[in-house]
Short mmCIF file of N, CA and C in Angstrom, two decimals:
data_model
loop_
_atom_site.label_atom_id
_atom_site.label_comp_id
_atom_site.label_asym_id
_atom_site.label_seq_id
_atom_site.Cartn_x
_atom_site.Cartn_y
_atom_site.Cartn_z
N UNK A 1 -4.44 -6.12 -10.21
CA UNK A 1 -4.44 -4.91 -10.19
C UNK A 1 -3.17 -4.74 -10.57
N UNK A 2 -3.20 -3.29 -11.26
CA UNK A 2 -2.22 -2.95 -12.20
C UNK A 2 -1.30 -1.50 -10.94
N UNK A 3 0.06 -1.51 -10.52
CA UNK A 3 0.90 -0.84 -9.89
C UNK A 3 0.54 0.64 -10.16
N UNK A 4 -0.05 0.79 -11.18
CA UNK A 4 -0.35 2.38 -11.35
C UNK A 4 -1.77 2.43 -10.93
N UNK A 5 -2.27 2.10 -10.71
CA UNK A 5 -3.89 1.58 -9.72
C UNK A 5 -3.55 1.56 -8.24
N UNK A 6 -2.33 1.04 -7.80
CA UNK A 6 -2.40 0.78 -6.26
C UNK A 6 -1.29 1.92 -5.98
N UNK A 7 -0.46 2.70 -7.01
CA UNK A 7 0.07 3.84 -6.44
C UNK A 7 -1.02 5.14 -6.45
N UNK A 8 -2.38 5.16 -7.45
CA UNK A 8 -3.11 5.98 -7.55
C UNK A 8 -4.19 5.82 -6.13
N UNK A 9 -3.94 4.50 -5.46
CA UNK A 9 -5.03 4.44 -4.28
C UNK A 9 -4.34 4.85 -3.33
N UNK A 10 -2.94 4.50 -3.14
CA UNK A 10 -2.03 5.29 -1.70
C UNK A 10 -1.86 6.03 -1.95
N UNK A 11 -1.69 7.20 -2.92
CA UNK A 11 -1.80 8.84 -3.00
C UNK A 11 -2.79 9.30 -2.63
N UNK A 12 -4.12 8.49 -2.80
CA UNK A 12 -5.42 9.07 -2.70
C UNK A 12 -6.11 8.64 -1.22
N UNK A 13 -5.24 8.01 -0.78
CA UNK A 13 -5.74 7.55 0.61
C UNK A 13 -4.38 8.35 1.51
N UNK A 14 -3.59 8.36 1.08
CA UNK A 14 -1.98 8.94 2.21
C UNK A 14 -1.71 10.41 1.58
N UNK A 15 -2.22 11.16 0.54
CA UNK A 15 -1.46 12.45 -0.24
C UNK A 15 -0.06 11.46 -0.78
N UNK A 16 0.14 13.09 -1.86
CA UNK A 16 1.28 12.33 -2.75
C UNK A 16 2.77 12.21 -2.26
N UNK A 17 3.09 12.83 -1.03
CA UNK A 17 4.18 12.82 -0.24
C UNK A 17 4.27 11.72 0.55
N UNK A 18 3.07 11.89 1.70
CA UNK A 18 3.26 10.80 2.63
C UNK A 18 3.06 9.24 2.21
N UNK A 19 2.22 9.12 0.99
CA UNK A 19 2.04 8.00 0.39
C UNK A 19 3.67 6.91 0.61
N UNK A 20 4.14 7.99 -0.15
CA UNK A 20 5.81 7.12 -0.52
C UNK A 20 6.33 6.83 1.02
N UNK A 21 6.46 7.90 1.74
CA UNK A 21 6.92 7.21 3.33
C UNK A 21 6.27 6.59 3.74
N UNK A 22 5.06 5.88 3.42
CA UNK A 22 4.37 5.08 4.23
C UNK A 22 4.83 4.09 3.58
N UNK A 23 4.86 3.95 2.66
CA UNK A 23 5.69 2.60 1.56
C UNK A 23 7.13 2.43 1.80
N UNK A 24 7.70 3.25 2.23
CA UNK A 24 9.00 2.89 2.28
C UNK A 24 9.22 2.65 3.64
N UNK A 25 8.68 3.31 4.72
CA UNK A 25 9.51 3.08 6.23
C UNK A 25 8.41 2.29 7.26
N UNK A 26 6.87 2.04 6.78
CA UNK A 26 5.84 1.27 7.82
C UNK A 26 6.38 0.16 7.21
N UNK A 27 6.49 -0.40 8.70
CA UNK A 27 6.82 -2.25 8.58
C UNK A 27 5.33 -2.77 9.02
N UNK A 28 4.83 -3.50 7.87
CA UNK A 28 3.37 -4.54 8.31
C UNK A 28 3.09 -5.49 8.87
N UNK A 29 2.69 -6.36 9.73
CA UNK A 29 2.93 -7.68 10.43
C UNK A 29 1.71 -8.49 8.95
N UNK A 30 1.11 -7.48 8.38
CA UNK A 30 0.33 -8.36 7.12
C UNK A 30 1.44 -8.98 6.33
N UNK A 31 2.26 -7.75 5.99
CA UNK A 31 2.94 -8.39 4.95
C UNK A 31 4.38 -9.04 5.74
N UNK A 32 4.42 -9.81 6.13
CA UNK A 32 5.14 -10.57 7.23
C UNK A 32 6.31 -9.59 7.52
N UNK A 33 5.87 -8.46 8.55
CA UNK A 33 7.23 -7.63 8.75
C UNK A 33 7.92 -7.33 7.35
N UNK A 34 7.69 -6.84 6.62
CA UNK A 34 7.85 -6.41 5.54
C UNK A 34 7.48 -4.55 5.33
N UNK A 35 8.08 -4.29 4.51
CA UNK A 35 7.53 -2.63 4.06
C UNK A 35 6.64 -3.34 2.89
N UNK A 36 5.52 -1.89 2.43
CA UNK A 36 4.90 -2.31 1.00
C UNK A 36 6.06 -2.09 0.29
N UNK A 37 7.42 -1.83 -0.03
CA UNK A 37 8.14 -1.45 -1.04
C UNK A 37 8.79 -2.85 -1.01
N UNK A 38 8.94 -3.24 0.25
CA UNK A 38 9.64 -4.30 -0.14
C UNK A 38 8.73 -5.78 -0.37
N UNK A 39 7.47 -5.60 -0.34
CA UNK A 39 6.78 -6.56 -0.56
C UNK A 39 6.65 -6.39 -1.99
N UNK A 40 6.29 -5.51 -2.64
CA UNK A 40 6.12 -5.31 -4.30
C UNK A 40 7.49 -5.46 -4.51
N UNK A 41 8.81 -5.57 -4.24
CA UNK A 41 9.99 -5.72 -5.02
C UNK A 41 10.23 -7.16 -4.63
N UNK A 42 9.56 -7.85 -3.74
CA UNK A 42 9.91 -9.34 -3.36
C UNK A 42 8.47 -10.44 -4.31
N UNK A 43 7.73 -9.35 -5.06
CA UNK A 43 7.09 -9.99 -5.68
C UNK A 43 5.85 -10.24 -5.41
N UNK A 44 5.10 -9.45 -4.68
CA UNK A 44 4.00 -9.88 -4.04
C UNK A 44 3.13 -9.13 -5.13
N UNK A 45 1.45 -9.52 -5.14
CA UNK A 45 0.71 -8.80 -6.01
C UNK A 45 0.17 -8.07 -5.51
N UNK A 46 0.24 -6.48 -6.50
CA UNK A 46 -0.39 -5.08 -5.81
C UNK A 46 -1.02 -5.59 -5.25
N UNK A 47 -2.43 -6.40 -5.43
CA UNK A 47 -3.23 -6.46 -4.76
C UNK A 47 -3.37 -6.82 -3.38
N UNK A 48 -2.63 -7.97 -3.13
CA UNK A 48 -2.11 -8.72 -1.63
C UNK A 48 -1.83 -7.38 -1.18
N UNK A 49 -1.02 -6.96 -1.68
CA UNK A 49 -0.25 -5.69 -0.64
C UNK A 49 -1.28 -4.51 -0.74
N UNK A 50 -2.43 -4.00 -1.59
CA UNK A 50 -3.47 -3.15 -1.16
C UNK A 50 -4.37 -3.87 -0.15
N UNK A 51 -4.74 -4.85 0.08
CA UNK A 51 -5.69 -5.65 0.77
C UNK A 51 -4.75 -5.45 2.28
N UNK A 52 -3.70 -5.64 2.37
CA UNK A 52 -2.99 -5.21 3.60
C UNK A 52 -3.19 -3.86 3.92
N UNK A 53 -2.65 -2.94 3.13
CA UNK A 53 -2.96 -1.56 3.58
C UNK A 53 -4.54 -1.34 4.06
N UNK A 54 -5.63 -1.60 3.42
CA UNK A 54 -6.82 -1.82 3.76
C UNK A 54 -7.04 -2.26 5.16
N UNK A 55 -6.11 -3.57 5.43
CA UNK A 55 -6.47 -4.48 6.55
C UNK A 55 -5.90 -3.14 7.89
N UNK A 56 -5.08 -2.36 7.62
CA UNK A 56 -4.13 -1.99 8.71
C UNK A 56 -4.60 -0.67 8.67
N UNK A 57 -4.83 0.11 7.69
CA UNK A 57 -5.03 1.86 7.58
C UNK A 57 -6.92 2.23 7.91
N UNK A 58 -7.34 2.97 7.83
CA UNK A 58 -8.94 3.09 8.19
C UNK A 58 -8.89 3.98 6.42
N UNK A 59 -9.04 2.71 5.57
CA UNK A 59 -9.00 3.27 4.15
C UNK A 59 -10.86 2.87 3.43
N UNK A 60 -11.13 4.07 3.49
CA UNK A 60 -12.66 4.18 2.71
C UNK A 60 -13.02 3.60 1.77
N UNK A 61 -14.17 3.12 2.33
CA UNK A 61 -15.13 1.74 0.74
C UNK A 61 -14.43 2.19 -0.30
N UNK A 62 -14.74 3.37 -0.56
CA UNK A 62 -14.44 3.98 -1.90
C UNK A 62 -13.20 3.77 -2.60
N UNK A 63 -12.33 3.28 -1.94
CA UNK A 63 -11.09 3.82 -2.18
C UNK A 63 -10.72 1.27 -1.98
N UNK A 64 -11.47 0.54 -1.08
CA UNK A 64 -11.10 -0.72 -1.29
C UNK A 64 -11.85 -1.38 -2.64
#
């Protein structure tokens, strides 16, 4: 998954502004206690990070 696709799905799920807030502020157990931004900066593949988002939040099947 490309980062552009990842961010597009994040914005579709959370909205333009809230997507950035979730990525910056929400610590996720599925990402070993990191935020989305931290996981991506650490080199986690966007697909794995998206899978963690799907597992944590009620993401509609159309975005999975």
